[in-house]
């Protein structure tokens, strides 16, 4: 059996193992090891290959950005700055039918600029925004759908953990990807806001219903939005102005977020310990996935599968646009059963060489990938943001079906924005200067 056939069989075995329920990192690393063993015929050589791939993948300086941005995001979430942001924005929009929904979208966009994790946004605004929207008369289905839908901004607007993961997988610039994420993020937030505004105009009954849940007392001083905006400006402004590398910006942002939380007396030693433990758990999980993906990527390259698939894609005449649409469709379909990180780890090492041969800009491909992956956060049966919202509000009687129904229009809007980004690369690459 030649190396190429072993590579294709390994790829099929990985897919079957993942769909059968095996942990993605174990499937990637374990089957890739067996593939290398079959290719080389030597156990010791295959083990050395796995060891080198594993250590190299997390020994890079760039990997340090992961725990630092996770730490910053958790510190911001724990300190209640998301609650402050929503209260201040909502206060100025409460007379606008559908305005609290728009305020949720805007708050998620601001919160995304300092967290980079969709799940954190979904958990925070489920507790903060849904009770106030429902108390103001908004349909509960619309309220929970708005929170689930707008939470995806956390993985698109920089700093984004998925963009960082993509940069590690493709050895590309984190700063360029962050810059590229601004355009699609703003377009998506605008599209969500327009949808909610039109819904309030043409379906007013969805915003004048009976009050069924308690709202929040609005006693938040307006000046409390300054720390949120200042932290975002410090981190992103520092990167774009060239003062910090992304890793340095993560360190500065994490230190600033913790300092703010302590200065505002929002967290104590127990809160700091909880943040540290959660950061360790998330970083370890991401680290394990990256190690598995590195072994998988190198096994594929050694077997010749990427070169073979690339040759097929080029000779088929599918072209850059055709490939991006096909890739986005496959990724979105995988999102129905896999989480975001797992999808990227499986697909990007195989697809990235094809994009390079087809002349697709890496920033453009990265943002198309993240958008397609994020659609899976809202689609059944495994819509992770939907599950987080429902779990947070389970005691209020919110069901999964209710959240899926409410978030369906937001998933459709994401599909439209994804098509726009594919057709108009400048949305993603304009700020990067390409």
PDB file of C-alpha atoms in Angstrom, residues 32-238:
ATOM      1  CA  UNK A  32      -2.157   9.898  12.714  1.00  0.00           C
ATOM      2  CA  UNK A  33       0.380   7.921  14.761  1.00  0.00           C
ATOM      3  CA  UNK A  34      -0.945   4.680  13.284  1.00  0.00           C
ATOM      4  CA  UNK A  35      -0.755   6.245   9.827  1.00  0.00           C
ATOM      5  CA  UNK A  36       2.889   7.213  10.332  1.00  0.00           C
ATOM      6  CA  UNK A  37       3.626   3.747  11.687  1.00  0.00           C
ATOM      7  CA  UNK A  38       2.132   2.236   8.524  1.00  0.00           C
ATOM      8  CA  UNK A  39       4.070   4.651   6.282  1.00  0.00           C
ATOM      9  CA  UNK A  40       7.481   4.206   7.942  1.00  0.00           C
ATOM     10  CA  UNK A  41       7.067   0.630   9.158  1.00  0.00           C
ATOM     11  CA  UNK A  42       8.958   1.542  12.355  1.00  0.00           C
ATOM     12  CA  UNK A  43       7.313   2.142  15.725  1.00  0.00           C
ATOM     13  CA  UNK A  44      10.214   4.151  17.157  1.00  0.00           C
ATOM     14  CA  UNK A  45      10.260   6.477  14.150  1.00  0.00           C
ATOM     15  CA  UNK A  46       6.513   7.046  14.374  1.00  0.00           C
ATOM     16  CA  UNK A  47       6.760   7.791  18.113  1.00  0.00           C
ATOM     17  CA  UNK A  48       9.568  10.298  17.508  1.00  0.00           C
ATOM     18  CA  UNK A  49       7.467  11.925  14.817  1.00  0.00           C
ATOM     19  CA  UNK A  50       4.547  12.307  17.252  1.00  0.00           C
ATOM     20  CA  UNK A  51       6.797  13.675  19.996  1.00  0.00           C
ATOM     21  CA  UNK A  52       8.414  16.281  17.730  1.00  0.00           C
ATOM     22  CA  UNK A  53       5.096  17.388  16.255  1.00  0.00           C
ATOM     23  CA  UNK A  54       3.574  17.718  19.722  1.00  0.00           C
ATOM     24  CA  UNK A  55       6.383  19.713  21.318  1.00  0.00           C
ATOM     25  CA  UNK A  56       6.947  21.975  18.311  1.00  0.00           C
ATOM     26  CA  UNK A  57       3.278  22.953  18.124  1.00  0.00           C
ATOM     27  CA  UNK A  58       3.085  24.420  21.628  1.00  0.00           C
ATOM     28  CA  UNK A  59       6.681  25.546  22.089  1.00  0.00           C
ATOM     29  CA  UNK A  60       6.210  28.491  19.727  1.00  0.00           C
ATOM     30  CA  UNK A  61       6.091  32.016  21.102  1.00  0.00           C
ATOM     31  CA  UNK A  62       2.788  32.625  19.306  1.00  0.00           C
ATOM     32  CA  UNK A  63       1.018  29.980  21.388  1.00  0.00           C
ATOM     33  CA  UNK A  64       1.427  32.161  24.477  1.00  0.00           C
ATOM     34  CA  UNK A  65      -1.348  34.379  23.149  1.00  0.00           C
ATOM     35  CA  UNK A  66      -3.958  31.698  23.931  1.00  0.00           C
ATOM     36  CA  UNK A  67      -3.834  31.615  27.758  1.00  0.00           C
ATOM     37  CA  UNK A  68      -3.291  35.382  27.947  1.00  0.00           C
ATOM     38  CA  UNK A  69      -6.402  36.328  25.982  1.00  0.00           C
ATOM     39  CA  UNK A  70      -8.410  33.631  27.755  1.00  0.00           C
ATOM     40  CA  UNK A  71      -7.302  35.090  31.094  1.00  0.00           C
ATOM     41  CA  UNK A  72      -8.288  38.596  29.991  1.00  0.00           C
ATOM     42  CA  UNK A  73     -11.696  37.448  28.779  1.00  0.00           C
ATOM     43  CA  UNK A  74     -12.482  35.555  31.978  1.00  0.00           C
ATOM     44  CA  UNK A  75     -11.367  38.494  34.127  1.00  0.00           C
ATOM     45  CA  UNK A  76     -13.674  40.827  32.205  1.00  0.00           C
ATOM     46  CA  UNK A  77     -16.553  38.367  32.463  1.00  0.00           C
ATOM     47  CA  UNK A  78     -16.038  37.763  36.176  1.00  0.00           C
ATOM     48  CA  UNK A  79     -15.813  41.488  36.961  1.00  0.00           C
ATOM     49  CA  UNK A  80     -19.274  42.252  35.562  1.00  0.00           C
ATOM     50  CA  UNK A  81     -18.132  44.665  32.873  1.00  0.00           C
ATOM     51  CA  UNK A  82     -20.499  42.982  30.393  1.00  0.00           C
ATOM     52  CA  UNK A  83     -23.429  43.804  32.685  1.00  0.00           C
ATOM     53  CA  UNK A  84     -22.301  47.427  32.917  1.00  0.00           C
ATOM     54  CA  UNK A  85     -21.954  47.692  29.146  1.00  0.00           C
ATOM     55  CA  UNK A  86     -25.463  46.399  28.505  1.00  0.00           C
ATOM     56  CA  UNK A  87     -27.070  48.580  31.174  1.00  0.00           C
ATOM     57  CA  UNK A  88     -25.511  51.759  29.813  1.00  0.00           C
ATOM     58  CA  UNK A  89     -26.285  51.044  26.138  1.00  0.00           C
ATOM     59  CA  UNK A  90     -29.791  49.757  26.889  1.00  0.00           C
ATOM     60  CA  UNK A  91     -30.670  52.890  28.855  1.00  0.00           C
ATOM     61  CA  UNK A  92     -30.283  55.035  25.751  1.00  0.00           C
ATOM     62  CA  UNK A  93     -32.375  52.687  23.568  1.00  0.00           C
ATOM     63  CA  UNK A  94     -35.250  51.597  25.800  1.00  0.00           C
ATOM     64  CA  UNK A  95     -37.806  53.830  24.010  1.00  0.00           C
ATOM     65  CA  UNK A  96     -36.932  52.234  20.651  1.00  0.00           C
ATOM     66  CA  UNK A  97     -39.142  49.244  19.789  1.00  0.00           C
ATOM     67  CA  UNK A  98     -36.646  46.443  19.451  1.00  0.00           C
ATOM     68  CA  UNK A  99     -34.023  48.755  20.911  1.00  0.00           C
ATOM     69  CA  UNK A 100     -33.094  46.431  23.760  1.00  0.00           C
ATOM     70  CA  UNK A 101     -32.342  43.734  21.190  1.00  0.00           C
ATOM     71  CA  UNK A 102     -30.130  46.153  19.280  1.00  0.00           C
ATOM     72  CA  UNK A 103     -28.511  47.128  22.598  1.00  0.00           C
ATOM     73  CA  UNK A 104     -27.756  43.432  23.187  1.00  0.00           C
ATOM     74  CA  UNK A 105     -26.064  43.201  19.787  1.00  0.00           C
ATOM     75  CA  UNK A 106     -24.018  46.355  20.409  1.00  0.00           C
ATOM     76  CA  UNK A 107     -23.075  45.187  23.918  1.00  0.00           C
ATOM     77  CA  UNK A 108     -21.979  41.833  22.529  1.00  0.00           C
ATOM     78  CA  UNK A 109     -19.858  43.636  19.926  1.00  0.00           C
ATOM     79  CA  UNK A 110     -18.146  45.723  22.616  1.00  0.00           C
ATOM     80  CA  UNK A 111     -17.785  42.720  24.916  1.00  0.00           C
ATOM     81  CA  UNK A 112     -16.313  40.704  22.030  1.00  0.00           C
ATOM     82  CA  UNK A 113     -13.553  43.286  21.638  1.00  0.00           C
ATOM     83  CA  UNK A 114     -12.178  42.331  25.052  1.00  0.00           C
ATOM     84  CA  UNK A 115     -13.082  38.650  25.458  1.00  0.00           C
ATOM     85  CA  UNK A 116     -12.876  36.754  22.152  1.00  0.00           C
ATOM     86  CA  UNK A 117     -14.992  33.829  23.385  1.00  0.00           C
ATOM     87  CA  UNK A 118     -18.576  33.348  22.156  1.00  0.00           C
ATOM     88  CA  UNK A 119     -19.532  31.078  25.034  1.00  0.00           C
ATOM     89  CA  UNK A 120     -18.616  33.758  27.580  1.00  0.00           C
ATOM     90  CA  UNK A 121     -20.826  36.263  25.763  1.00  0.00           C
ATOM     91  CA  UNK A 122     -23.737  33.818  25.629  1.00  0.00           C
ATOM     92  CA  UNK A 123     -23.513  33.076  29.353  1.00  0.00           C
ATOM     93  CA  UNK A 124     -23.148  36.718  30.442  1.00  0.00           C
ATOM     94  CA  UNK A 125     -25.932  38.200  28.316  1.00  0.00           C
ATOM     95  CA  UNK A 126     -28.342  35.349  29.016  1.00  0.00           C
ATOM     96  CA  UNK A 127     -28.322  36.485  32.626  1.00  0.00           C
ATOM     97  CA  UNK A 128     -28.149  40.205  31.913  1.00  0.00           C
ATOM     98  CA  UNK A 129     -30.099  40.962  28.730  1.00  0.00           C
ATOM     99  CA  UNK A 130     -32.864  38.351  28.505  1.00  0.00           C
ATOM    100  CA  UNK A 131     -34.640  39.287  31.784  1.00  0.00           C
ATOM    101  CA  UNK A 132     -34.612  42.974  30.908  1.00  0.00           C
ATOM    102  CA  UNK A 133     -35.835  42.430  27.335  1.00  0.00           C
ATOM    103  CA  UNK A 134     -38.689  40.171  28.471  1.00  0.00           C
ATOM    104  CA  UNK A 135     -39.618  42.571  31.278  1.00  0.00           C
ATOM    105  CA  UNK A 136     -39.920  45.315  28.667  1.00  0.00           C
ATOM    106  CA  UNK A 137     -42.372  43.189  26.657  1.00  0.00           C
ATOM    107  CA  UNK A 138     -40.086  41.445  24.160  1.00  0.00           C
ATOM    108  CA  UNK A 139     -41.108  37.934  23.134  1.00  0.00           C
ATOM    109  CA  UNK A 140     -38.988  35.458  25.060  1.00  0.00           C
ATOM    110  CA  UNK A 141     -38.182  33.560  21.868  1.00  0.00           C
ATOM    111  CA  UNK A 142     -36.849  36.752  20.273  1.00  0.00           C
ATOM    112  CA  UNK A 143     -34.927  37.640  23.445  1.00  0.00           C
ATOM    113  CA  UNK A 144     -33.110  34.304  23.810  1.00  0.00           C
ATOM    114  CA  UNK A 145     -32.514  34.118  20.048  1.00  0.00           C
ATOM    115  CA  UNK A 146     -30.952  37.582  20.070  1.00  0.00           C
ATOM    116  CA  UNK A 147     -28.525  36.626  22.824  1.00  0.00           C
ATOM    117  CA  UNK A 148     -27.564  33.337  21.155  1.00  0.00           C
ATOM    118  CA  UNK A 149     -27.262  34.944  17.722  1.00  0.00           C
ATOM    119  CA  UNK A 150     -25.229  37.970  18.739  1.00  0.00           C
ATOM    120  CA  UNK A 151     -22.901  35.892  20.915  1.00  0.00           C
ATOM    121  CA  UNK A 152     -21.151  34.666  17.746  1.00  0.00           C
ATOM    122  CA  UNK A 153     -19.583  38.123  17.466  1.00  0.00           C
ATOM    123  CA  UNK A 154     -17.249  37.013  20.264  1.00  0.00           C
ATOM    124  CA  UNK A 155     -15.358  34.720  17.883  1.00  0.00           C
ATOM    125  CA  UNK A 156     -15.305  37.153  14.968  1.00  0.00           C
ATOM    126  CA  UNK A 157     -14.489  40.586  16.342  1.00  0.00           C
ATOM    127  CA  UNK A 158     -10.856  40.610  17.535  1.00  0.00           C
ATOM    128  CA  UNK A 159      -9.378  39.397  19.788  1.00  0.00           C
ATOM    129  CA  UNK A 160     -10.840  36.050  18.761  1.00  0.00           C
ATOM    130  CA  UNK A 161      -9.719  32.673  20.055  1.00  0.00           C
ATOM    131  CA  UNK A 162     -10.681  31.044  16.735  1.00  0.00           C
ATOM    132  CA  UNK A 163      -8.609  33.548  14.748  1.00  0.00           C
ATOM    133  CA  UNK A 164      -5.673  32.829  17.055  1.00  0.00           C
ATOM    134  CA  UNK A 165      -6.146  29.096  16.500  1.00  0.00           C
ATOM    135  CA  UNK A 166      -6.318  29.634  12.733  1.00  0.00           C
ATOM    136  CA  UNK A 167      -3.085  31.652  12.851  1.00  0.00           C
ATOM    137  CA  UNK A 168      -1.338  28.841  14.725  1.00  0.00           C
ATOM    138  CA  UNK A 169      -2.588  26.194  12.285  1.00  0.00           C
ATOM    139  CA  UNK A 170      -1.516  28.175   9.204  1.00  0.00           C
ATOM    140  CA  UNK A 171       1.560  29.935  10.623  1.00  0.00           C
ATOM    141  CA  UNK A 172       0.062  33.298   9.636  1.00  0.00           C
ATOM    142  CA  UNK A 173      -0.056  36.725  11.300  1.00  0.00           C
ATOM    143  CA  UNK A 174      -2.392  37.027  14.294  1.00  0.00           C
ATOM    144  CA  UNK A 175      -2.333  40.804  13.903  1.00  0.00           C
ATOM    145  CA  UNK A 176      -3.433  40.653  10.252  1.00  0.00           C
ATOM    146  CA  UNK A 177      -6.252  38.244  11.090  1.00  0.00           C
ATOM    147  CA  UNK A 178      -7.398  40.474  13.948  1.00  0.00           C
ATOM    148  CA  UNK A 179      -7.425  43.454  11.588  1.00  0.00           C
ATOM    149  CA  UNK A 180      -9.308  41.411   9.006  1.00  0.00           C
ATOM    150  CA  UNK A 181     -11.962  40.430  11.543  1.00  0.00           C
ATOM    151  CA  UNK A 182     -13.089  44.012  12.128  1.00  0.00           C
ATOM    152  CA  UNK A 183     -14.889  44.424   8.780  1.00  0.00           C
ATOM    153  CA  UNK A 184     -16.942  41.188   8.841  1.00  0.00           C
ATOM    154  CA  UNK A 185     -17.638  41.691  12.558  1.00  0.00           C
ATOM    155  CA  UNK A 186     -19.060  45.180  12.033  1.00  0.00           C
ATOM    156  CA  UNK A 187     -21.052  44.078   8.969  1.00  0.00           C
ATOM    157  CA  UNK A 188     -22.560  41.185  10.932  1.00  0.00           C
ATOM    158  CA  UNK A 189     -23.405  43.390  13.931  1.00  0.00           C
ATOM    159  CA  UNK A 190     -25.018  45.944  11.597  1.00  0.00           C
ATOM    160  CA  UNK A 191     -27.039  43.222   9.865  1.00  0.00           C
ATOM    161  CA  UNK A 192     -28.300  41.923  13.222  1.00  0.00           C
ATOM    162  CA  UNK A 193     -29.257  45.454  14.293  1.00  0.00           C
ATOM    163  CA  UNK A 194     -31.121  46.142  11.029  1.00  0.00           C
ATOM    164  CA  UNK A 195     -33.011  42.849  11.360  1.00  0.00           C
ATOM    165  CA  UNK A 196     -34.161  43.647  14.912  1.00  0.00           C
ATOM    166  CA  UNK A 197     -35.130  47.180  13.935  1.00  0.00           C
ATOM    167  CA  UNK A 198     -37.219  45.922  10.995  1.00  0.00           C
ATOM    168  CA  UNK A 199     -38.741  43.234  13.223  1.00  0.00           C
ATOM    169  CA  UNK A 200     -39.793  45.940  15.673  1.00  0.00           C
ATOM    170  CA  UNK A 201     -41.284  47.970  12.818  1.00  0.00           C
ATOM    171  CA  UNK A 202     -43.238  45.218  11.072  1.00  0.00           C
ATOM    172  CA  UNK A 203     -43.891  42.794  13.976  1.00  0.00           C
ATOM    173  CA  UNK A 204     -44.571  45.154  16.894  1.00  0.00           C
ATOM    174  CA  UNK A 205     -46.533  42.492  18.754  1.00  0.00           C
ATOM    175  CA  UNK A 206     -43.251  40.663  19.417  1.00  0.00           C
ATOM    176  CA  UNK A 207     -42.089  43.608  21.512  1.00  0.00           C
ATOM    177  CA  UNK A 208     -45.314  44.484  23.355  1.00  0.00           C
ATOM    178  CA  UNK A 209     -46.074  41.179  25.008  1.00  0.00           C
ATOM    179  CA  UNK A 210     -46.800  40.487  28.677  1.00  0.00           C
ATOM    180  CA  UNK A 211     -44.000  40.736  31.203  1.00  0.00           C
ATOM    181  CA  UNK A 212     -43.019  37.285  32.427  1.00  0.00           C
ATOM    182  CA  UNK A 213     -39.554  37.712  33.948  1.00  0.00           C
ATOM    183  CA  UNK A 214     -38.011  40.302  36.227  1.00  0.00           C
ATOM    184  CA  UNK A 215     -35.862  43.064  34.776  1.00  0.00           C
ATOM    185  CA  UNK A 216     -32.733  44.679  36.163  1.00  0.00           C
ATOM    186  CA  UNK A 217     -32.666  47.916  38.113  1.00  0.00           C
ATOM    187  CA  UNK A 218     -30.733  50.443  36.068  1.00  0.00           C
ATOM    188  CA  UNK A 219     -28.465  52.193  38.519  1.00  0.00           C
ATOM    189  CA  UNK A 220     -25.242  51.780  36.540  1.00  0.00           C
ATOM    190  CA  UNK A 221     -23.287  55.059  36.194  1.00  0.00           C
ATOM    191  CA  UNK A 222     -22.495  55.968  32.596  1.00  0.00           C
ATOM    192  CA  UNK A 223     -18.790  56.390  33.299  1.00  0.00           C
ATOM    193  CA  UNK A 224     -18.451  52.632  33.922  1.00  0.00           C
ATOM    194  CA  UNK A 225     -18.345  52.066  30.164  1.00  0.00           C
ATOM    195  CA  UNK A 226     -14.973  53.864  30.097  1.00  0.00           C
ATOM    196  CA  UNK A 227     -12.989  50.883  31.497  1.00  0.00           C
ATOM    197  CA  UNK A 228     -14.520  48.612  28.852  1.00  0.00           C
ATOM    198  CA  UNK A 229     -13.704  50.921  25.954  1.00  0.00           C
ATOM    199  CA  UNK A 230     -10.304  51.752  27.434  1.00  0.00           C
ATOM    200  CA  UNK A 231      -9.338  48.087  27.714  1.00  0.00           C
ATOM    201  CA  UNK A 232     -10.374  47.403  24.109  1.00  0.00           C
ATOM    202  CA  UNK A 233      -8.450  50.472  22.921  1.00  0.00           C
ATOM    203  CA  UNK A 234      -5.370  49.441  24.907  1.00  0.00           C
ATOM    204  CA  UNK A 235      -5.212  45.925  23.491  1.00  0.00           C
ATOM    205  CA  UNK A 236      -6.313  46.416  19.897  1.00  0.00           C
ATOM    206  CA  UNK A 237      -4.856  49.906  19.552  1.00  0.00           C
ATOM    207  CA  UNK A 238      -1.535  48.642  20.878  1.00  0.00           C
TER     208      UNK A 238
END
